[in-house]
mmCIF file of C-alpha atoms in Angstrom:
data_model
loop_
_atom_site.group_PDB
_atom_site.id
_atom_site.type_symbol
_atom_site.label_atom_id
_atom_site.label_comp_id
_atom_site.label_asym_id
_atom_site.label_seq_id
_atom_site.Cartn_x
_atom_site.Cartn_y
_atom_site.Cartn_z
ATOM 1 C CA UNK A 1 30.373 79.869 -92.760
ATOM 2 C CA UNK A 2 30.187 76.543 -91.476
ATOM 3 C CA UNK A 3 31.463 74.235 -89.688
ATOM 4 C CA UNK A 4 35.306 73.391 -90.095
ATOM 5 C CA UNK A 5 36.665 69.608 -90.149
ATOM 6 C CA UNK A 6 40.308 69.231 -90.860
ATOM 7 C CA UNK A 7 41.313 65.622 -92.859
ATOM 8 C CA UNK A 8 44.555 64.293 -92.435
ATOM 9 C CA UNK A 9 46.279 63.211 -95.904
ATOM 10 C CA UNK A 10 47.504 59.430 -96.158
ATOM 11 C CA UNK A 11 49.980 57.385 -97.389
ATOM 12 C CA UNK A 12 50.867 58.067 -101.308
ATOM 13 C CA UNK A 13 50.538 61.387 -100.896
ATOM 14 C CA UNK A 14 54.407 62.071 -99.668
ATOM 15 C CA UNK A 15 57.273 64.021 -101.856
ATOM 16 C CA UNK A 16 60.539 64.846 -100.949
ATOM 17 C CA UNK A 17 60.721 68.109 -99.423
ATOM 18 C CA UNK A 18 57.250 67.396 -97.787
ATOM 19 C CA UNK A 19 57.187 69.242 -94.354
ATOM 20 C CA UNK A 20 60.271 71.694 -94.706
ATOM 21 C CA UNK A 21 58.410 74.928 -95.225
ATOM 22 C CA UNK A 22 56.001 74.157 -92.465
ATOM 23 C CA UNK A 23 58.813 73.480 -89.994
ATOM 24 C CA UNK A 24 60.131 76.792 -91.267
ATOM 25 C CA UNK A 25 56.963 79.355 -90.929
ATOM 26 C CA UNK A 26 55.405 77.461 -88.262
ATOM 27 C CA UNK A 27 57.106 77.149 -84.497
ATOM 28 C CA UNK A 28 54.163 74.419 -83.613
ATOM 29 C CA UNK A 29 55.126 73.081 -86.983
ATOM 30 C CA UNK A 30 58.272 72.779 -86.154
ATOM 31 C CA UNK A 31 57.565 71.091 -82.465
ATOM 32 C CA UNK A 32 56.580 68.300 -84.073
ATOM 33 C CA UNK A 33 59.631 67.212 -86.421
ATOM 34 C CA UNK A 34 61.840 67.775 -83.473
ATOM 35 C CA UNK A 35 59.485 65.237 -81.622
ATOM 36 C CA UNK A 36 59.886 63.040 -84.204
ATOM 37 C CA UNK A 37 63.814 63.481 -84.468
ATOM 38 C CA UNK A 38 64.333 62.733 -81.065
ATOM 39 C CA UNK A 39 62.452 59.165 -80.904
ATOM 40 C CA UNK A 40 63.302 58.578 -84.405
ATOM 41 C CA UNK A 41 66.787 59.878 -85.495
ATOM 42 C CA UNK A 42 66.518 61.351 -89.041
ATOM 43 C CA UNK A 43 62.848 61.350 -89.806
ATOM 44 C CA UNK A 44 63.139 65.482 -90.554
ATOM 45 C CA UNK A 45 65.774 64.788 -92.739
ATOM 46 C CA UNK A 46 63.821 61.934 -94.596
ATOM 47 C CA UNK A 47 61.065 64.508 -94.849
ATOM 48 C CA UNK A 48 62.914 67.241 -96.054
ATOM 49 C CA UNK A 49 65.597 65.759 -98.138
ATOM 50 C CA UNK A 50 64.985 62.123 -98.477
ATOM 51 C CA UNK A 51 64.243 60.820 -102.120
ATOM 52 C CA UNK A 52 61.070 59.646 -103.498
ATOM 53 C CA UNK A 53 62.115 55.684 -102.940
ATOM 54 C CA UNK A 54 63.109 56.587 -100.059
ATOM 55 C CA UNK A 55 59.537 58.023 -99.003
ATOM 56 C CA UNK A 56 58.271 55.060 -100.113
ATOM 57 C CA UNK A 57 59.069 52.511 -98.558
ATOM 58 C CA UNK A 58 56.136 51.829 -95.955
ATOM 59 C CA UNK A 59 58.435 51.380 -92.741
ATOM 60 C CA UNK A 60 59.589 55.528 -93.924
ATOM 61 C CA UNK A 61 56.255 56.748 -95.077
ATOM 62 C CA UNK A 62 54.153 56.414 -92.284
ATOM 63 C CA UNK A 63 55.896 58.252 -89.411
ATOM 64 C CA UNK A 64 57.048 60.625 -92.020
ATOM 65 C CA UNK A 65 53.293 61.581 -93.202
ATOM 66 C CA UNK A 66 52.479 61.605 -89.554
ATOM 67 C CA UNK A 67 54.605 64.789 -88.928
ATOM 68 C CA UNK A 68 53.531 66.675 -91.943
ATOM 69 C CA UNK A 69 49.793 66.145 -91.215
ATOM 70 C CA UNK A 70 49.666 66.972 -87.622
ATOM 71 C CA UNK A 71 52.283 69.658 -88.302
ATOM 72 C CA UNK A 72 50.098 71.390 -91.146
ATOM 73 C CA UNK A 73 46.949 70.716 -88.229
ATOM 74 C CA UNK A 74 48.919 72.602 -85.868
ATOM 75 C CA UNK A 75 50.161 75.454 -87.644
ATOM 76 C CA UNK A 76 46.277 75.901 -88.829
ATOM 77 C CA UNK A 77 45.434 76.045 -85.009
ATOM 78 C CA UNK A 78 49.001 78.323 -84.179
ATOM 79 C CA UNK A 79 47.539 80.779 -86.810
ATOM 80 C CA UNK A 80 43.393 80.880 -84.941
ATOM 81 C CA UNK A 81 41.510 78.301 -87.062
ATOM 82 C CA UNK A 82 39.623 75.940 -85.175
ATOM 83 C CA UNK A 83 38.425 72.452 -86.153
ATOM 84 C CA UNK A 84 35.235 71.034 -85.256
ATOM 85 C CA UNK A 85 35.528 67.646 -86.538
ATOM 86 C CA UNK A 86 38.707 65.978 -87.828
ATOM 87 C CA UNK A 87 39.058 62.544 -89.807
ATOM 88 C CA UNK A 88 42.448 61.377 -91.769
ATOM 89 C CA UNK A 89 42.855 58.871 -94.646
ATOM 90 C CA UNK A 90 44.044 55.470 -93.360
ATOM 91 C CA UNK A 91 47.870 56.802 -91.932
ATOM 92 C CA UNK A 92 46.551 60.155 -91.829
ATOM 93 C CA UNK A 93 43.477 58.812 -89.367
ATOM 94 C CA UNK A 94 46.627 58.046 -86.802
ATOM 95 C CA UNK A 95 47.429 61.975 -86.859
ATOM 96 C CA UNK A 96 44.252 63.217 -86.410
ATOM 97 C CA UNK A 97 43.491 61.225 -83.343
ATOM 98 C CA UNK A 98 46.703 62.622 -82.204
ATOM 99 C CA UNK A 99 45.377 66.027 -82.882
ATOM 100 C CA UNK A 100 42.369 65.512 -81.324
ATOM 101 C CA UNK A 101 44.025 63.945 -78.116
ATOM 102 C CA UNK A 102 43.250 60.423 -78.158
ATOM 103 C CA UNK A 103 46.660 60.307 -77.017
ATOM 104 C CA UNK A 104 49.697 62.468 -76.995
ATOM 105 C CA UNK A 105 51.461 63.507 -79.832
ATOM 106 C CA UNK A 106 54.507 61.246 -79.210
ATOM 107 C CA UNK A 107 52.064 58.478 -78.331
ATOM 108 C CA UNK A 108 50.828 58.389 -81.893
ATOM 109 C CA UNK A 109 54.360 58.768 -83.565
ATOM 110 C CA UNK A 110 55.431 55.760 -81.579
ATOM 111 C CA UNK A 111 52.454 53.571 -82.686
ATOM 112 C CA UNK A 112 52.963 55.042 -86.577
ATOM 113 C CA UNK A 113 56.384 53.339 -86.334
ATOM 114 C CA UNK A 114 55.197 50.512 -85.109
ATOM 115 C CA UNK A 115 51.811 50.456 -87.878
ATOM 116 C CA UNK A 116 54.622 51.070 -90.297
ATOM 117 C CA UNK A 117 56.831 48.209 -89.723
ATOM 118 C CA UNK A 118 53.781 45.590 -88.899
ATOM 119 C CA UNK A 119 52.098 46.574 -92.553
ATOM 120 C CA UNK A 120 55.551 46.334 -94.252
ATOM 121 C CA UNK A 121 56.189 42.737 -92.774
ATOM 122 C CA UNK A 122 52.513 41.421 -93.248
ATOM 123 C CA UNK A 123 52.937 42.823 -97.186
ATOM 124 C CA UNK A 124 56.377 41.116 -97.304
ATOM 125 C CA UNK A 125 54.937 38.213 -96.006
ATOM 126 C CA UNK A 126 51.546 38.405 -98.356
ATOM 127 C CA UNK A 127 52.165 40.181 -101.509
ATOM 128 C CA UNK A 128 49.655 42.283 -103.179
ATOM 129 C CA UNK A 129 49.218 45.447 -104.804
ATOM 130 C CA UNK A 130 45.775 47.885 -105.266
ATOM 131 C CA UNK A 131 44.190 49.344 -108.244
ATOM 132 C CA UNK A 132 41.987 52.398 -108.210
ATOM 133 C CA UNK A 133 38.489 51.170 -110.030
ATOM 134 C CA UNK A 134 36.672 53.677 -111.948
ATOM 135 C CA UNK A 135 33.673 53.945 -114.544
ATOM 136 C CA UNK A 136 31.760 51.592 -112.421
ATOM 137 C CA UNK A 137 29.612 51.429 -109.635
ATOM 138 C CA UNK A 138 30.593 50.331 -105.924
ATOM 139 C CA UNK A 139 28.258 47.328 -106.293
ATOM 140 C CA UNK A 140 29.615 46.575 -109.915
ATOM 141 C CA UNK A 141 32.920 46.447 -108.260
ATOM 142 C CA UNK A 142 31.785 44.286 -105.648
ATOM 143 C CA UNK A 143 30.154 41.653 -107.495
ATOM 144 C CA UNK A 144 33.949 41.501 -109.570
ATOM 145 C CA UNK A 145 35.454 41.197 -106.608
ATOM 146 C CA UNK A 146 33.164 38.166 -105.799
ATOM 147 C CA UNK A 147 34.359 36.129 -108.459
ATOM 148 C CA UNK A 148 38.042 36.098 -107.088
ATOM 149 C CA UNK A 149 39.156 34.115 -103.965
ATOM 150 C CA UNK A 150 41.603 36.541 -103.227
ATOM 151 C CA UNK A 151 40.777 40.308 -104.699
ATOM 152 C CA UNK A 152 38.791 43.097 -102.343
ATOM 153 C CA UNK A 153 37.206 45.889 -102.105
ATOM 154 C CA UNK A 154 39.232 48.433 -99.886
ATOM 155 C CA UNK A 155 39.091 51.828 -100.191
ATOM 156 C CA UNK A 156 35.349 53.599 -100.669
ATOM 157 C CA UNK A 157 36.883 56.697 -101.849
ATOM 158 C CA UNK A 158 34.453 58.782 -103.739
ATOM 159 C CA UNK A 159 31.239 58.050 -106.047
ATOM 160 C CA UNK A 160 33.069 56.103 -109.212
ATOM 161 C CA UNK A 161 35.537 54.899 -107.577
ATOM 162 C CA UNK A 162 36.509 52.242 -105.295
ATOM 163 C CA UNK A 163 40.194 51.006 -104.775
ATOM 164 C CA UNK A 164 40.795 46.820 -104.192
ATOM 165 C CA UNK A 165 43.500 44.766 -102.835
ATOM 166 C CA UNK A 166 44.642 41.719 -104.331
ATOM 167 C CA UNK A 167 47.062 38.844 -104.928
ATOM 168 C CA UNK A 168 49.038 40.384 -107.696
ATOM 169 C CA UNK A 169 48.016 37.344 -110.676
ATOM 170 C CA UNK A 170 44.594 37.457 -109.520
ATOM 171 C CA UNK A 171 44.678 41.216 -109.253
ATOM 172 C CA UNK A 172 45.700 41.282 -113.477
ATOM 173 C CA UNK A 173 43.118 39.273 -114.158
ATOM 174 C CA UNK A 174 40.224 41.662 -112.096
ATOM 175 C CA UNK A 175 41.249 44.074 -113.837
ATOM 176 C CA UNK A 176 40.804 42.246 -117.314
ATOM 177 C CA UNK A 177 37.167 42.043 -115.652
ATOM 178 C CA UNK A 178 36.923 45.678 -114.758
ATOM 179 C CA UNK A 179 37.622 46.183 -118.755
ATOM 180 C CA UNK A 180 35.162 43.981 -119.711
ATOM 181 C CA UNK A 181 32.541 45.659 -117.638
ATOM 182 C CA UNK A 182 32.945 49.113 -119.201
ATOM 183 C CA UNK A 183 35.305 50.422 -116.255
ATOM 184 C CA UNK A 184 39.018 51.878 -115.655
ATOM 185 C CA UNK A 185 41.389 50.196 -113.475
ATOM 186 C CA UNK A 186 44.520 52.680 -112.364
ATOM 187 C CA UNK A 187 47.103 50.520 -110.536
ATOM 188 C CA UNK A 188 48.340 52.162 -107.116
ATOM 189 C CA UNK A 189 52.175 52.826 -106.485
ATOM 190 C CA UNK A 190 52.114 51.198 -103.105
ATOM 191 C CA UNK A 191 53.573 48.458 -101.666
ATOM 192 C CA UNK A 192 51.227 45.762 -100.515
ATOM 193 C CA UNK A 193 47.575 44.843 -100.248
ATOM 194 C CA UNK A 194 46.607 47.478 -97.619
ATOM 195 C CA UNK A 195 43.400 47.423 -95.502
ATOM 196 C CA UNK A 196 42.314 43.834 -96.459
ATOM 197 C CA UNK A 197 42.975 40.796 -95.104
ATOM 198 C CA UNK A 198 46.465 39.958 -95.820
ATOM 199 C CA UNK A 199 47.438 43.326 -93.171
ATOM 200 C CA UNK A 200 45.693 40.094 -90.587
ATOM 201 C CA UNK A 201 48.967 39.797 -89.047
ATOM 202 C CA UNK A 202 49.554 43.556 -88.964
ATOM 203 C CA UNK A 203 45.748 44.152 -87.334
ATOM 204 C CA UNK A 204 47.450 41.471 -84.211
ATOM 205 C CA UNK A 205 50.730 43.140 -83.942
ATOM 206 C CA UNK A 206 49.207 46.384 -83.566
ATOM 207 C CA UNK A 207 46.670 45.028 -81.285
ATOM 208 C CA UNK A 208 49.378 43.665 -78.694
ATOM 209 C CA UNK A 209 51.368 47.411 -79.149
ATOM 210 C CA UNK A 210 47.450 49.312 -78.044
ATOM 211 C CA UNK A 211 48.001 47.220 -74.973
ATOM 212 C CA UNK A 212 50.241 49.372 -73.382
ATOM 213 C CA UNK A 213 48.646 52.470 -74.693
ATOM 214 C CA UNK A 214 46.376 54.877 -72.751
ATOM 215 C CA UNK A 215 43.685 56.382 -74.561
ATOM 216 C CA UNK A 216 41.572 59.764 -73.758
ATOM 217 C CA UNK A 217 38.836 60.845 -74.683
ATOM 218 C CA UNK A 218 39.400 62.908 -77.534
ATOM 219 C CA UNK A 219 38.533 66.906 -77.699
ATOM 220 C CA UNK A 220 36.400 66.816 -80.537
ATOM 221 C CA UNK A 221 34.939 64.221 -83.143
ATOM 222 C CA UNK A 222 37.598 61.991 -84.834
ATOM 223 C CA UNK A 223 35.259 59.792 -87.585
ATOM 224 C CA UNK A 224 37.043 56.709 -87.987
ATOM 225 C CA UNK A 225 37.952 54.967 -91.477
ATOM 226 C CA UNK A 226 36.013 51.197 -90.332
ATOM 227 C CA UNK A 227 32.438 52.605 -89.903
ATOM 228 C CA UNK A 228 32.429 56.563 -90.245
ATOM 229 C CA UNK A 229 31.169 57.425 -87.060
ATOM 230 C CA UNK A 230 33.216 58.935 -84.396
ATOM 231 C CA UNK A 231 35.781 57.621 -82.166
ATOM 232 C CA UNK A 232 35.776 56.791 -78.663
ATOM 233 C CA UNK A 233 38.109 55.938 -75.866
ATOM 234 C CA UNK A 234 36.508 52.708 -75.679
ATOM 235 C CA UNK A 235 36.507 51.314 -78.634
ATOM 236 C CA UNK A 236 40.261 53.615 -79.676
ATOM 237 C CA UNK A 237 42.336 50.245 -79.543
ATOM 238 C CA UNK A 238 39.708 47.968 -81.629
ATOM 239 C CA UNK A 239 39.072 50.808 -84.126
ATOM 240 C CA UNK A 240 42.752 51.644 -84.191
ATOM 241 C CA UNK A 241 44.175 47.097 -84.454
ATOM 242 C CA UNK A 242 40.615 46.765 -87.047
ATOM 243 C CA UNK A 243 41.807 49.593 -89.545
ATOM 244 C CA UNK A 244 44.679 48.126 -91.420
ATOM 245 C CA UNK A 245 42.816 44.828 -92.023
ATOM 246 C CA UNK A 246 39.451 46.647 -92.700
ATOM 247 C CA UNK A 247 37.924 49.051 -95.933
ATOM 248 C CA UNK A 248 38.623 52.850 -95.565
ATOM 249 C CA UNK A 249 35.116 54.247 -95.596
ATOM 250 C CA UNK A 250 35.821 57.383 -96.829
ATOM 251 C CA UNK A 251 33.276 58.499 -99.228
ATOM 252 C CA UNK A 252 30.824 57.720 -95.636
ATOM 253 C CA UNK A 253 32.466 59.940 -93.799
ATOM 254 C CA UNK A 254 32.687 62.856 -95.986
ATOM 255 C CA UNK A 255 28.826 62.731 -96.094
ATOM 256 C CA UNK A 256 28.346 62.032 -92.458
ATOM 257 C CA UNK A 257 30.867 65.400 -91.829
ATOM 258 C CA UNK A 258 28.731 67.101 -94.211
ATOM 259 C CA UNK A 259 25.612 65.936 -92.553
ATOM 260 C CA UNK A 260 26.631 67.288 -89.351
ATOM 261 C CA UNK A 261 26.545 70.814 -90.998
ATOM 262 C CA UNK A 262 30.717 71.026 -91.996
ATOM 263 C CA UNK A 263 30.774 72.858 -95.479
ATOM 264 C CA UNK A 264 34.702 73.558 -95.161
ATOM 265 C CA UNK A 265 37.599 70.685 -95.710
ATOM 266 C CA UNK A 266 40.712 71.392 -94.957
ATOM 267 C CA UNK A 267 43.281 68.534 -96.075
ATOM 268 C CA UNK A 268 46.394 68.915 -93.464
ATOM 269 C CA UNK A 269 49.402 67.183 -95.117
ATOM 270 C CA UNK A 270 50.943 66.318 -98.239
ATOM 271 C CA UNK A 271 48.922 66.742 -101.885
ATOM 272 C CA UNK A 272 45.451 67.502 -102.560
ATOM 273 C CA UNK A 273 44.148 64.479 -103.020
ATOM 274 C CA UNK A 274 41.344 64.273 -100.187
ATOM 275 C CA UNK A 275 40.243 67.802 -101.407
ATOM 276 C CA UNK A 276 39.448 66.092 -105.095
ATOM 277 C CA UNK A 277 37.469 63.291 -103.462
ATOM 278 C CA UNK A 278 35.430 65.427 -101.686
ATOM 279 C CA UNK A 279 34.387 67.564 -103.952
ATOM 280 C CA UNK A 280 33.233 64.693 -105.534
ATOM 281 C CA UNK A 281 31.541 63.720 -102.999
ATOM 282 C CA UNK A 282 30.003 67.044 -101.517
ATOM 283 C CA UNK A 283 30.250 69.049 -104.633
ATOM 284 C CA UNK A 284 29.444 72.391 -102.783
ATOM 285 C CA UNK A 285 32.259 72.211 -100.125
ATOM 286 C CA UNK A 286 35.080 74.338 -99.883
ATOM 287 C CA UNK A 287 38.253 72.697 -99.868
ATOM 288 C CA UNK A 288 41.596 74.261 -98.797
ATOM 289 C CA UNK A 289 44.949 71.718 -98.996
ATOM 290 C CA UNK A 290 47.631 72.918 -96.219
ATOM 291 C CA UNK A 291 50.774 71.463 -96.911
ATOM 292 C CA UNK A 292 53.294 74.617 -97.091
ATOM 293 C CA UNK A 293 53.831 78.122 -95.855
ATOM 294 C CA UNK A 294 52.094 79.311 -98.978
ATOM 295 C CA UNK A 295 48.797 77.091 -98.837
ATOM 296 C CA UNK A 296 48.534 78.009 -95.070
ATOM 297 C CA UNK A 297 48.531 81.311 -95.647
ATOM 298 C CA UNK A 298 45.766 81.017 -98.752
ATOM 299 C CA UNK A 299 43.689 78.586 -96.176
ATOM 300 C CA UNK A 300 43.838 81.111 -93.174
ATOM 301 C CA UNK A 301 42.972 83.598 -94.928
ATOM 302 C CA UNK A 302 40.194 82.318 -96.644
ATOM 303 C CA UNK A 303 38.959 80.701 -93.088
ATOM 304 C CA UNK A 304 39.033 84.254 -91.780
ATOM 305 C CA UNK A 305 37.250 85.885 -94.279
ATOM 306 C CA UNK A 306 34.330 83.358 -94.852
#
């Protein structure tokens, strides 16, 4: 076997119920959600029993995901599997670095609330919406992209497809384009134009809220979203304020994990849908999603026997 990075899921990804079985099986698990209940009354019960509007809404979503990844990280480590490398989806980037110890675990559930509430405003403030491009090439989508003042390319998720963000007029016309060209366009459920420019205001709020935050050195490779390469106390705060605005490099980072000799994925959090873009990506990993009692079990046990 090789080497073992856990990726933390991100936002879209959250269900009602998300978390409860964890919490249950798991006493690390569990740690977490009452960390999260005591700075933020009722986020377990959002979690558990809150309703898929609910979960939704950005402000709810984002410390909410941040319990059930770290919590389906730590129940991994509570049961003897090990990560060498770790990397999370936009949101779920915020959780890993909390695994890995960039800062503390209430640190990073702090600053989710926070990265919540700025994205929500700046998407208030500057609607959009995203669309999952298909069919065509990154540099097909690109060149689209070009011809709209307003429309970008956001989200490098896979080979074939590439998510934008857009103004939501300009964004119905794109994808008139992307029809044209021979491609799919899949419009997201979300709730603004995340990780382009119109999260600028977000990218300063959360820049002014690293101020006060002290950053480690983290205990083992976090590869961050803006450039795929690893993270670093130094540069935490400028990675961290430079995400929302920024493209999610995914598809980069899966390669440069695999490059470093990691043939095993496991996605900690809600839904499975890292573990289908990876594949896609590396088409020879193994992928394991840990989001439940019953899909740690499957995951430790295949970790154990490998």
């Amino acid at each position: 076997m090789g080497k073992i990075a856990f990726v933390f899921s991100g936002q879209g990804a959250q269900y009602p119920g998300m978390g409860q079985s964890l919490a249950q099986c798991s006493p690390a698990a569990g740690q977490v959600f009452h960390m999260a209940d005591s700075i933020r009354p009722g986020t377990s019960g959002q979690c558990f029993a809150g309703t898929q509007e609910e979960l939704s809404q950005t402000k709810n979503t984002q410390p909410c995901l941040y319990c059930v990844d770290l919590a389906a990280a730590l129940a991994l480590e509570e049961q003897g599997i090990q990560a060498d490398y770790a990397a999370g989806f936009s949101l779920g980037e915020i959780a890993a670095l909390a695994f890995a110890g960039l800062f503390h675990s209430e640190t990073g559930f702090r600053f989710v609330c926070k990265r919540g509430e700025a994205m929500d405003a700046a998407a208030q403030a500057n609607p959009g919406g995203m669309a999952a491009i298909l069919k065509l090439t990154n540099k097909q989508v690109e060149d689209l992209c070009g011809e709209f003042t307003q429309v970008f390319p956001v989200n490098y998720n896979c080979p074939g497809q590439l998510v934008v963000a857009g103004e939501k007029d300009q964004l119905s016309a794109f994808q008139a384009k992307v029809k044209e060209a021979g491609g799919r366009a899949a419009p997201l459920a979300v709730s603004g134009g995340f990780h382009s420019p119109f999260m600028e205001s977000a990218a300063q709020e959360l820049e002014r809220v690293l101020g006060a935050i002290e950053l480690s050195e983290p205990r083992l490779p976090v590869y961050a979203n803006f450039h795929a390469k690893p993270y670093t106390a130094a540069l935490g705060k400028e990675l961290l304020a430079r995400q929302v605005k920024s493209p999610v490099r995914w598809q980069e980072t899966v390669e440069a994990l695999a490059a470093e000799g990691v043939d095993t994925f496991l996605e900690c959090g809600p839904g499975k849908t890292l573990c289908g873009l990876i594949k896609k990506t590396v088409k020879t990993a193994k992928v394991f999603q840990v989001q439940d009692e019953e899909t740690l079990k499957a995951a430790v046990e295949a970790c154990k026997s490998a």
